[in-house]
Short mmCIF file of C-alpha atoms in Angstrom, two decimals:
data_model
loop_
_atom_site.label_atom_id
_atom_site.label_comp_id
_atom_site.label_asym_id
_atom_site.label_seq_id
_atom_site.Cartn_x
_atom_site.Cartn_y
_atom_site.Cartn_z
CA MET A 294 -192.36 27.52 43.92
CA ASN A 295 -195.28 29.82 44.68
CA LYS A 296 -194.93 28.97 48.37
CA ILE A 297 -191.28 30.05 48.32
CA ARG A 298 -192.20 33.32 46.62
CA LYS A 299 -194.94 34.00 49.19
CA ILE A 300 -192.54 33.36 52.08
CA ASN A 301 -189.93 35.52 50.37
CA ASN A 302 -192.44 38.36 49.97
CA ILE A 303 -193.50 38.14 53.62
CA VAL A 304 -189.91 38.10 54.89
CA SER A 305 -188.88 40.98 52.63
CA THR A 306 -191.89 43.02 53.77
CA ILE A 307 -191.05 42.40 57.44
CA LEU A 308 -187.39 43.33 56.90
CA LEU A 309 -188.37 46.46 55.00
CA ILE A 310 -190.74 47.50 57.80
CA LEU A 311 -188.04 46.87 60.45
CA CYS A 312 -185.50 48.93 58.51
CA PHE A 313 -188.06 51.71 58.00
CA ILE A 314 -188.94 51.80 61.72
CA TYR A 315 -185.23 51.85 62.61
CA LEU A 316 -184.60 54.80 60.28
CA ILE A 317 -187.65 56.73 61.51
CA ILE A 318 -186.70 56.30 65.16
CA THR A 319 -183.00 57.02 64.74
CA LEU A 320 -182.93 59.66 61.99
CA GLY A 321 -186.42 61.20 61.97
CA PRO A 322 -186.05 63.50 64.98
CA ARG A 323 -182.58 64.66 63.87
CA LEU A 324 -183.89 65.54 60.42
CA LEU A 325 -186.48 67.75 62.14
CA GLY A 326 -183.77 69.52 64.18
CA TYR A 327 -184.23 67.68 67.47
CA GLU A 328 -181.64 65.99 69.60
CA VAL A 329 -182.78 62.72 71.14
CA ASN A 330 -182.20 61.96 74.83
CA VAL A 331 -183.38 59.17 77.10
CA VAL A 332 -184.21 59.70 80.79
CA LEU A 333 -181.83 57.45 82.73
CA SER A 334 -182.82 58.26 86.32
CA ASN A 335 -185.78 59.40 88.39
CA SER A 336 -184.32 62.81 89.26
CA MET A 337 -187.09 64.57 87.31
CA GLU A 338 -190.03 62.61 88.74
CA PRO A 339 -192.97 63.18 88.47
CA VAL A 340 -192.46 65.27 85.29
CA TYR A 341 -190.25 62.74 83.45
CA SER A 342 -189.76 59.10 84.35
CA THR A 343 -186.94 56.70 83.61
CA GLY A 344 -187.23 55.37 80.05
CA GLU A 345 -188.91 58.40 78.53
CA LEU A 346 -187.67 59.62 75.17
CA LEU A 347 -187.03 63.37 75.12
CA LEU A 348 -186.81 65.45 71.98
CA VAL A 349 -184.72 68.52 72.68
CA LYS A 350 -184.25 71.65 70.59
CA ALA A 351 -182.12 74.77 70.96
CA ASP A 352 -184.12 77.75 72.15
CA GLU A 353 -183.89 80.75 74.45
CA ILE A 354 -183.60 79.51 78.04
CA LYS A 355 -185.58 81.01 80.91
CA VAL A 356 -185.74 80.15 84.61
CA ASN A 357 -188.04 77.14 85.13
CA ASP A 358 -187.32 75.65 81.69
CA ILE A 359 -186.31 72.00 81.65
CA ILE A 360 -183.06 71.60 79.75
CA SER A 361 -180.82 68.76 78.65
CA PHE A 362 -177.07 69.22 78.87
CA LYS A 363 -173.84 67.26 78.72
CA GLY A 364 -172.68 66.11 82.14
CA SER A 365 -169.38 67.42 83.42
CA GLY A 366 -167.94 63.92 83.92
CA VAL A 367 -165.90 61.83 81.53
CA SER A 368 -168.88 59.59 80.69
CA GLY A 369 -170.57 62.34 78.71
CA ASN A 370 -174.02 61.34 79.98
CA VAL A 371 -176.79 63.73 79.12
CA ILE A 372 -178.65 65.17 82.11
CA THR A 373 -182.11 66.72 82.07
CA HIS A 374 -182.91 69.13 84.92
CA ARG A 375 -184.85 72.32 85.59
CA VAL A 376 -183.15 75.73 85.38
CA ILE A 377 -183.49 77.51 88.74
CA LYS A 378 -181.12 80.40 88.01
CA ILE A 379 -179.22 81.89 85.08
CA ASP A 380 -175.89 83.62 85.72
CA GLN A 381 -175.24 85.68 82.58
CA GLU A 382 -171.96 87.02 83.95
CA LYS A 383 -170.45 83.56 84.47
CA GLN A 384 -172.35 82.13 81.49
CA VAL A 385 -173.83 79.24 83.50
CA PHE A 386 -177.19 77.74 84.41
CA ILE A 387 -177.91 76.58 87.97
CA THR A 388 -180.06 73.46 87.72
CA LYS A 389 -181.91 71.05 89.95
CA GLY A 390 -183.73 67.78 89.42
CA ASP A 391 -187.37 68.08 90.54
CA ALA A 392 -187.03 64.98 92.72
CA ASN A 393 -183.72 66.14 94.26
CA SER A 394 -183.65 68.02 97.55
CA SER A 395 -180.88 70.42 96.53
CA GLN A 396 -179.55 72.11 93.42
CA ASP A 397 -176.88 70.43 91.30
CA SER A 398 -173.38 70.90 92.68
CA ASN A 399 -171.89 71.86 89.31
CA PRO A 400 -173.24 74.82 87.35
CA VAL A 401 -173.90 74.10 83.67
CA ALA A 402 -171.82 76.16 81.26
CA PHE A 403 -173.83 77.56 78.36
CA SER A 404 -171.54 75.58 76.01
CA ARG A 405 -172.76 72.25 77.48
CA LEU A 406 -176.41 72.96 76.68
CA ASN A 407 -178.22 70.61 74.27
CA GLY A 408 -181.51 72.49 74.43
CA ILE A 409 -184.97 72.65 75.97
CA VAL A 410 -187.16 69.58 76.20
CA LYS A 411 -189.91 70.09 73.63
CA ILE A 412 -191.48 66.61 73.39
CA ASN A 413 -191.49 63.63 75.72
CA ILE A 414 -192.69 60.14 74.85
CA PRO A 415 -193.12 57.69 77.77
CA TYR A 416 -191.43 54.25 77.59
CA ILE A 417 -190.08 54.74 74.04
CA GLY A 418 -186.67 55.58 75.50
CA TYR A 419 -186.22 51.92 76.43
CA ILE A 420 -186.84 50.90 72.81
CA TYR A 421 -184.61 53.70 71.50
CA GLY A 422 -181.81 52.60 73.81
CA MET A 423 -182.06 49.02 72.56
CA ILE A 424 -182.18 50.10 68.91
CA GLN A 425 -179.13 52.32 69.36
CA SER A 426 -177.10 49.48 70.87
CA MET A 427 -174.38 47.87 68.78
CA ILE A 428 -176.01 44.46 69.24
CA ALA A 429 -179.27 45.67 67.63
CA LYS A 430 -177.37 47.14 64.68
CA ILE A 431 -175.45 43.89 64.20
CA ILE A 432 -178.66 41.83 64.40
CA LEU A 433 -180.46 44.04 61.87
CA ALA A 434 -177.47 43.97 59.48
CA GLY A 435 -177.21 40.19 59.97
CA LEU A 436 -180.90 39.68 59.16
CA VAL A 437 -180.57 41.75 55.99
CA LEU A 438 -177.43 39.83 54.98
CA ILE A 439 -179.08 36.45 55.63
CA TYR A 440 -182.11 37.58 53.62
CA ILE A 441 -179.93 38.59 50.68
CA ILE A 442 -178.03 35.29 50.73
CA VAL A 443 -181.21 33.19 51.01
CA ASN A 444 -182.83 35.26 48.27
CA LEU A 445 -179.87 34.74 45.92
CA VAL A 446 -179.80 30.98 46.59
CA THR A 447 -183.57 30.71 46.13
CA LYS A 448 -183.50 32.66 42.85
CA LYS A 449 -180.67 30.48 41.56
CA LYS A 450 -182.64 27.35 42.49
CA LEU A 451 -185.83 28.69 40.89
CA ASN A 452 -183.95 29.60 37.70
CA SER A 453 -182.38 26.14 37.48
CA ASN A 454 -185.83 24.52 37.97
CA VAL A 455 -187.27 26.69 35.18
CA SER A 456 -184.36 25.76 32.89
CA GLU A 457 -184.90 22.05 33.57
CA GLU A 458 -188.64 22.36 32.78
CA GLU A 459 -187.91 24.20 29.54
CA ALA A 460 -185.42 21.49 28.51
CA LYS A 461 -188.15 18.83 28.80
#
């Protein structure tokens, strides 16, 4: 019985830690006012590499700032490029990826702006992307559900063993 309780304690601690890490990574930055983006291409090399996690916050934009914005396509991908010009009259930013030879073909309307990159964390974007996937959410929920079921069955079994011992 003690062995089962030890295993139960270890498993519950691991699950609690996994849930805590998940919440910190997914909700923590948002609670601090940041939007989370992941670098998906090498267009900003050498400043930002594929797989970096970017924390973005609204701020006053100046030429040379690196901003994240919603792409103009249907996919809604977030793009992170450097501002090379601001057209106040048309309310757009002209942007360019540092690794690209020319400026972006579509100006970025002020309304598509997510903010300025404030913090970048190398490689964590890969982990964030995996954690945000539906599969990861299903696996985590499944593990918690399995834990609850096993815990209920184990408690029931332990209680019946205690009752049998008391009857003797």
